[in-house]
Amino acid sequence: MIVSGGEALVDLVPAGAEGDLLAPRLGGGPYNVAIAAARLGVPTAFLSRVSTDAFGDALVHRLQESGVDTSLVQRGAEPTTLAVVTLDDDSSARYSFYTDGTADRLVADPGPLPDDTAALSVGTLGMVLEPGAHVYETVLRREHGRGVLTALDPNIRADMIPDPDAYRVRFASWLPSVHLLKLSLDDAGWLAGVTDIDDVLTSARTWLDAGPRAVVLTKGADGVTLLTSSGVEVTVPGIAVEVVDTIGAGDTVQGAILAWLVRHQVKDVSALSERECRELVSFACRAAAVTVSRSGAEPPTERELQQCV
């Protein structure tokens, strides 16, 4: 089983003929990862605290409809986190968050995860907003110590990080407990304090030295690059589709990668051959292409992905 831990929220996305209205879409990085992996046919559970308000009920219902195990979902009377989304000219999403006193940041430590947990993924606001960030950090380190495949997607929301330098130090402290580090090119540049792509790749190789067995860099329309600690480096170009928006694209990549690894019983990504790495990344790119072709974070099902091949 894959466990994805972190926030569940509601994206308010542009709607209407001129984009002058806002329509609610259920999401949140870790929430999207759980749905992506489950829709691809791999047993998946979601770890979070979700509101008992109407949005929270809808979030839990959608998890269950997508086949996600909700036994690790905690419920609370606090409101659901909201994110107001704006789209750039290239349909890239920008977010403004409303998180004060919301349910997801008050998650409690569940203790050791179920014995059938093969992979744990954490990230986004779950690793920023306290006191929940400390809980997910604790779970990450504990499960790594138990031999679970651990994955981190920082999914940087710079406006929500009051002290960037302190966050970068904390990020570095997580790396020894991370097997798979997935992040966008922009996020990698922000974390490393660089802008040139060659400098970003150099930083990614440095992070490999700190503990991760693999780093996945998403580059929008330019595709995805995978680097492993064994020296494999592959890049798969993006698939040309008509982009509606990019909401949930990176989360779909994360969910698809974990689904592929668990389905193929891979515990050490660095043991994959170049051919296997390319197969892995191609699978994730196909899944993300479906997601960006429709509004909001709507990862494909296994059947939909097979029909796209």
Tab-separated table of C-alpha atoms in Angstrom:
chain	number	residue	atom	x	y	z
A	1	MET	CA	0.000	0.000	0.000
A	2	ILE	CA	1.003	3.614	-0.652
A	3	VAL	CA	0.271	6.166	2.075
A	4	SER	CA	0.139	9.839	1.094
A	5	GLY	CA	0.220	12.295	3.985
A	6	GLY	CA	-0.556	16.002	3.967
A	7	GLU	CA	-3.254	18.561	3.352
A	8	ALA	CA	-6.643	18.202	1.713
A	9	LEU	CA	-8.161	21.484	0.577
A	10	VAL	CA	-10.493	23.186	-1.859
A	11	ASP	CA	-9.077	25.012	-4.881
A	12	LEU	CA	-11.220	27.904	-6.088
A	13	VAL	CA	-10.398	27.926	-9.794
A	14	PRO	CA	-11.362	30.347	-12.592
A	15	ALA	CA	-14.619	29.437	-14.289
A	16	GLY	CA	-17.144	31.032	-16.614
A	17	ALA	CA	-16.657	32.316	-20.128
A	18	GLU	CA	-14.157	34.973	-19.080
A	19	GLY	CA	-12.790	33.187	-16.031
A	20	ASP	CA	-14.545	35.796	-13.903
A	21	LEU	CA	-16.132	33.246	-11.565
A	22	LEU	CA	-14.534	30.825	-9.107
A	23	ALA	CA	-15.561	27.183	-8.958
A	24	PRO	CA	-14.556	24.811	-6.130
A	25	ARG	CA	-12.295	21.880	-6.996
A	26	LEU	CA	-11.182	19.328	-4.422
A	27	GLY	CA	-7.418	19.088	-4.084
A	28	GLY	CA	-4.200	19.626	-2.153
A	29	GLY	CA	-0.866	18.151	-3.237
A	30	PRO	CA	-0.796	15.003	-1.049
A	31	TYR	CA	-4.544	14.511	-1.568
A	32	ASN	CA	-4.014	14.550	-5.337
A	33	VAL	CA	-1.109	12.104	-5.018
A	34	ALA	CA	-3.348	9.633	-3.174
A	35	ILE	CA	-6.080	9.897	-5.801
A	36	ALA	CA	-3.601	9.582	-8.674
A	37	ALA	CA	-2.031	6.407	-7.277
A	38	ALA	CA	-5.361	4.823	-6.356
A	39	ARG	CA	-6.913	5.531	-9.762
A	40	LEU	CA	-3.938	3.753	-11.319
A	41	GLY	CA	-4.963	0.600	-9.508
A	42	VAL	CA	-2.533	0.488	-6.577
A	43	PRO	CA	-3.841	0.210	-2.984
A	44	THR	CA	-3.490	3.670	-1.467
A	45	ALA	CA	-4.402	5.362	1.804
A	46	PHE	CA	-4.584	9.028	2.765
A	47	LEU	CA	-3.239	10.377	6.074
A	48	SER	CA	-4.598	13.754	7.157
A	49	ARG	CA	-7.120	15.572	9.305
A	50	VAL	CA	-10.176	16.616	7.299
A	51	SER	CA	-12.949	18.990	8.324
A	52	THR	CA	-16.449	17.805	9.125
A	53	ASP	CA	-17.846	20.725	7.110
A	54	ALA	CA	-19.490	20.224	3.688
A	55	PHE	CA	-16.163	20.591	1.868
A	56	GLY	CA	-14.593	18.014	4.162
A	57	ASP	CA	-17.404	15.544	3.511
A	58	ALA	CA	-16.918	16.044	-0.226
A	59	LEU	CA	-13.149	15.526	0.093
A	60	VAL	CA	-13.614	12.215	1.919
A	61	HIS	CA	-16.321	11.072	-0.495
A	62	ARG	CA	-14.064	11.720	-3.503
A	63	LEU	CA	-11.246	9.744	-1.892
A	64	GLN	CA	-13.569	6.805	-1.395
A	65	GLU	CA	-14.953	7.080	-4.945
A	66	SER	CA	-11.384	6.933	-6.247
A	67	GLY	CA	-10.637	3.801	-4.221
A	68	VAL	CA	-8.492	5.470	-1.538
A	69	ASP	CA	-8.478	3.886	1.931
A	70	THR	CA	-9.698	6.549	4.398
A	71	SER	CA	-9.011	4.639	7.620
A	72	LEU	CA	-6.087	6.998	8.392
A	73	VAL	CA	-8.203	10.128	7.838
A	74	GLN	CA	-8.932	12.032	11.041
A	75	ARG	CA	-11.944	14.373	11.214
A	76	GLY	CA	-12.337	17.698	13.042
A	77	ALA	CA	-14.784	20.594	13.289
A	78	GLU	CA	-12.201	23.129	12.065
A	79	PRO	CA	-12.814	24.578	8.558
A	80	THR	CA	-11.323	23.291	5.323
A	81	THR	CA	-8.257	25.040	3.902
A	82	LEU	CA	-9.018	27.124	0.802
A	83	ALA	CA	-6.730	28.015	-2.108
A	84	VAL	CA	-7.647	30.718	-4.626
A	85	VAL	CA	-6.105	29.811	-7.985
A	86	THR	CA	-5.114	32.192	-10.757
A	87	LEU	CA	-3.843	31.044	-14.147
A	88	ASP	CA	-0.957	32.648	-16.045
A	89	ASP	CA	-0.992	33.105	-19.812
A	90	ASP	CA	0.501	29.605	-20.207
A	91	SER	CA	-2.203	28.106	-17.931
A	92	SER	CA	0.280	27.648	-15.064
A	93	ALA	CA	-1.413	27.874	-11.669
A	94	ARG	CA	-0.643	30.350	-8.875
A	95	TYR	CA	-2.144	29.982	-5.405
A	96	SER	CA	-3.274	32.156	-2.467
A	97	PHE	CA	-4.025	30.114	0.653
A	98	TYR	CA	-6.396	30.546	3.585
A	99	THR	CA	-5.106	28.249	6.338
A	100	ASP	CA	-5.691	29.878	9.738
A	101	GLY	CA	-7.202	27.376	12.156
A	102	THR	CA	-7.971	24.815	9.462
A	103	ALA	CA	-8.338	21.102	10.061
A	104	ASP	CA	-5.443	19.635	8.078
A	105	ARG	CA	-2.700	21.385	10.031
A	106	LEU	CA	-3.953	19.796	13.291
A	107	VAL	CA	-3.305	16.186	12.264
A	108	ALA	CA	-2.212	13.872	15.103
A	109	ASP	CA	0.596	11.326	14.887
A	110	PRO	CA	-1.051	8.011	13.903
A	111	GLY	CA	1.892	5.964	15.165
A	112	PRO	CA	3.531	3.336	12.938
A	113	LEU	CA	1.711	2.943	9.641
A	114	PRO	CA	-0.005	-0.360	8.706
A	115	ASP	CA	2.320	-3.303	8.137
A	116	ASP	CA	1.431	-3.485	4.444
A	117	THR	CA	2.707	0.059	3.794
A	118	ALA	CA	5.219	-0.150	0.950
A	119	ALA	CA	5.652	3.585	0.305
A	120	LEU	CA	5.033	6.882	2.092
A	121	SER	CA	4.749	10.238	0.328
A	122	VAL	CA	4.633	13.620	2.088
A	123	GLY	CA	4.971	17.228	1.033
A	124	THR	CA	3.491	20.631	0.138
A	125	LEU	CA	1.829	22.572	2.982
A	126	GLY	CA	1.856	19.476	5.162
A	127	MET	CA	5.598	20.018	5.625
A	128	VAL	CA	5.221	23.760	6.255
A	129	LEU	CA	2.233	24.474	8.505
A	130	GLU	CA	2.653	23.661	12.185
A	131	PRO	CA	1.892	21.722	14.252
A	132	GLY	CA	1.134	19.264	11.457
A	133	ALA	CA	4.542	19.684	9.787
A	134	HIS	CA	6.261	18.243	12.855
A	135	VAL	CA	3.883	15.262	12.779
A	136	TYR	CA	4.573	14.447	9.123
A	137	GLU	CA	8.294	14.931	9.702
A	138	THR	CA	8.127	12.419	12.555
A	139	VAL	CA	6.187	9.921	10.444
A	140	LEU	CA	8.661	10.326	7.561
A	141	ARG	CA	11.675	9.556	9.749
A	142	ARG	CA	9.996	6.694	11.565
A	143	GLU	CA	8.795	4.959	8.393
A	144	HIS	CA	12.193	5.388	6.723
A	145	GLY	CA	13.705	3.676	9.722
A	146	ARG	CA	11.212	0.823	9.312
A	147	GLY	CA	12.336	0.235	5.718
A	148	VAL	CA	9.385	1.864	3.942
A	149	LEU	CA	10.120	3.566	0.590
A	150	THR	CA	9.858	7.262	1.483
A	151	ALA	CA	9.106	10.052	-1.003
A	152	LEU	CA	9.085	13.836	-0.610
A	153	ASP	CA	7.625	16.488	-2.904
A	154	PRO	CA	8.307	19.909	-1.293
A	155	ASN	CA	5.952	21.559	-3.822
A	156	ILE	CA	7.114	24.991	-2.680
A	157	ARG	CA	4.506	27.654	-1.887
A	158	ALA	CA	6.906	30.512	-1.198
A	159	ASP	CA	4.245	32.876	0.141
A	160	MET	CA	3.524	30.373	2.921
A	161	ILE	CA	7.157	30.098	4.054
A	162	PRO	CA	7.961	33.043	6.353
A	163	ASP	CA	11.646	32.142	6.816
A	164	PRO	CA	13.055	30.658	3.572
A	165	ASP	CA	16.525	30.050	5.009
A	166	ALA	CA	15.133	28.140	7.981
A	167	TYR	CA	12.969	26.057	5.648
A	168	ARG	CA	15.974	25.220	3.453
A	169	VAL	CA	17.854	24.013	6.526
A	170	ARG	CA	14.889	21.893	7.552
A	171	PHE	CA	14.571	20.523	4.013
A	172	ALA	CA	18.217	19.438	4.133
A	173	SER	CA	17.534	17.662	7.434
A	174	TRP	CA	14.827	15.536	5.768
A	175	LEU	CA	17.008	14.226	2.949
A	176	PRO	CA	18.690	11.397	4.900
A	177	SER	CA	15.164	10.025	5.485
A	178	VAL	CA	14.048	10.349	1.845
A	179	HIS	CA	14.524	7.682	-0.835
A	180	LEU	CA	12.773	9.555	-3.663
A	181	LEU	CA	12.851	13.352	-3.989
A	182	LYS	CA	10.454	14.771	-6.557
A	183	LEU	CA	10.235	18.484	-7.306
A	184	SER	CA	9.629	20.945	-10.092
A	185	LEU	CA	12.441	22.810	-11.774
A	186	ASP	CA	11.228	26.051	-10.164
A	187	ASP	CA	11.060	24.450	-6.716
A	188	ALA	CA	14.561	23.040	-7.093
A	189	GLY	CA	15.863	26.461	-8.105
A	190	TRP	CA	14.152	28.094	-5.126
A	191	LEU	CA	15.566	25.558	-2.691
A	192	ALA	CA	19.083	25.809	-4.121
A	193	GLY	CA	18.991	29.573	-4.666
A	194	VAL	CA	19.871	29.230	-8.372
A	195	THR	CA	18.095	29.859	-11.681
A	196	ASP	CA	20.261	28.296	-14.380
A	197	ILE	CA	19.164	24.761	-15.264
A	198	ASP	CA	22.725	23.443	-15.165
A	199	ASP	CA	23.059	24.781	-11.623
A	200	VAL	CA	19.747	23.143	-10.710
A	201	LEU	CA	21.003	19.781	-11.994
A	202	THR	CA	24.216	20.231	-10.010
A	203	SER	CA	22.134	20.864	-6.884
A	204	ALA	CA	20.038	17.766	-7.603
A	205	ARG	CA	23.181	15.652	-7.744
A	206	THR	CA	24.285	17.175	-4.433
A	207	TRP	CA	20.951	16.181	-2.873
A	208	LEU	CA	21.581	12.605	-4.052
A	209	ASP	CA	24.740	12.630	-1.949
A	210	ALA	CA	22.643	13.543	1.116
A	211	GLY	CA	20.520	10.386	1.102
A	212	PRO	CA	17.921	10.104	-1.699
A	213	ARG	CA	18.362	7.262	-4.171
A	214	ALA	CA	16.646	9.272	-6.905
A	215	VAL	CA	15.647	12.829	-7.765
A	216	VAL	CA	12.781	13.517	-10.164
A	217	LEU	CA	12.639	16.970	-11.787
A	218	THR	CA	9.439	18.015	-13.541
A	219	LYS	CA	9.947	20.644	-16.235
A	220	GLY	CA	6.481	21.420	-17.541
A	221	ALA	CA	6.175	20.990	-21.301
A	222	ASP	CA	9.858	19.976	-21.417
A	223	GLY	CA	9.044	16.742	-19.609
A	224	VAL	CA	10.630	14.970	-16.658
A	225	THR	CA	14.231	14.156	-15.733
A	226	LEU	CA	15.176	11.315	-13.384
A	227	LEU	CA	18.613	11.111	-11.757
A	228	THR	CA	19.657	8.190	-9.584
A	229	SER	CA	22.459	7.772	-7.087
A	230	SER	CA	23.854	4.979	-9.265
A	231	GLY	CA	24.516	7.469	-12.074
A	232	VAL	CA	21.543	6.925	-14.381
A	233	GLU	CA	20.089	10.096	-15.870
A	234	VAL	CA	17.126	10.021	-18.245
A	235	THR	CA	14.843	12.729	-19.619
A	236	VAL	CA	11.469	12.025	-21.204
A	237	PRO	CA	9.884	14.926	-23.121
A	238	GLY	CA	6.400	16.141	-22.316
A	239	ILE	CA	3.482	14.820	-24.359
A	240	ALA	CA	1.844	17.400	-26.606
A	241	VAL	CA	-1.760	17.977	-25.500
A	242	GLU	CA	-4.125	20.923	-25.348
A	243	VAL	CA	-3.503	22.242	-21.829
A	244	VAL	CA	-6.541	23.373	-19.847
A	245	ASP	CA	-4.531	24.033	-16.685
A	246	THR	CA	-1.573	22.535	-14.844
A	247	ILE	CA	-3.312	21.985	-11.502
A	248	GLY	CA	-2.281	18.599	-10.106
A	249	ALA	CA	0.214	17.788	-12.862
A	250	GLY	CA	3.182	17.367	-10.533
A	251	ASP	CA	1.042	15.472	-8.037
A	252	THR	CA	0.017	13.085	-10.796
A	253	VAL	CA	3.686	12.507	-11.626
A	254	GLN	CA	4.367	11.660	-7.979
A	255	GLY	CA	1.372	9.351	-7.696
A	256	ALA	CA	2.171	7.606	-10.975
A	257	ILE	CA	5.830	7.077	-10.084
A	258	LEU	CA	4.927	5.559	-6.729
A	259	ALA	CA	2.231	3.397	-8.323
A	260	TRP	CA	4.738	2.068	-10.876
A	261	LEU	CA	7.372	1.377	-8.219
A	262	VAL	CA	4.980	-0.422	-5.876
A	263	ARG	CA	3.394	-2.433	-8.683
A	264	HIS	CA	6.866	-3.551	-9.816
A	265	GLN	CA	7.926	-4.181	-6.191
A	266	VAL	CA	10.847	-1.760	-6.459
A	267	LYS	CA	12.318	-0.748	-3.116
A	268	ASP	CA	15.503	0.889	-4.421
A	269	VAL	CA	15.077	3.209	-7.408
A	270	SER	CA	18.848	3.375	-7.878
A	271	ALA	CA	18.837	-0.338	-8.781
A	272	LEU	CA	16.768	0.327	-11.926
A	273	SER	CA	18.422	0.133	-15.319
A	274	GLU	CA	18.333	3.040	-17.747
A	275	ARG	CA	15.594	1.279	-19.721
A	276	GLU	CA	13.494	0.757	-16.588
A	277	CYS	CA	14.007	4.381	-15.528
A	278	ARG	CA	12.800	5.544	-18.929
A	279	GLU	CA	9.761	3.272	-18.694
A	280	LEU	CA	8.981	4.665	-15.229
A	281	VAL	CA	9.228	8.314	-16.300
A	282	SER	CA	7.272	7.710	-19.524
A	283	PHE	CA	4.441	6.215	-17.490
A	284	ALA	CA	4.357	9.299	-15.242
A	285	CYS	CA	4.449	11.686	-18.221
A	286	ARG	CA	1.482	9.959	-19.847
A	287	ALA	CA	-0.536	10.240	-16.669
A	288	ALA	CA	0.316	13.937	-16.236
A	289	ALA	CA	-0.638	14.668	-19.848
A	290	VAL	CA	-4.163	13.458	-19.147
A	291	THR	CA	-4.398	15.582	-16.000
A	292	VAL	CA	-3.394	18.839	-17.704
A	293	SER	CA	-5.893	18.222	-20.506
A	294	ARG	CA	-8.812	18.818	-18.143
A	295	SER	CA	-9.800	21.368	-15.520
A	296	GLY	CA	-8.577	20.965	-11.961
A	297	ALA	CA	-6.643	18.037	-10.523
A	298	GLU	CA	-8.291	15.073	-12.276
A	299	PRO	CA	-5.708	12.281	-12.608
A	300	PRO	CA	-6.542	9.471	-15.019
A	301	THR	CA	-7.785	6.032	-14.127
A	302	GLU	CA	-5.786	2.993	-15.175
A	303	ARG	CA	-8.260	2.345	-18.000
A	304	GLU	CA	-8.062	5.940	-19.267
A	305	LEU	CA	-4.279	5.752	-19.343
A	306	GLN	CA	-4.336	2.488	-21.258
A	307	GLN	CA	-6.659	4.057	-23.835
A	308	CYS	CA	-4.155	6.898	-24.322
A	309	VAL	CA	-1.280	4.555	-25.223
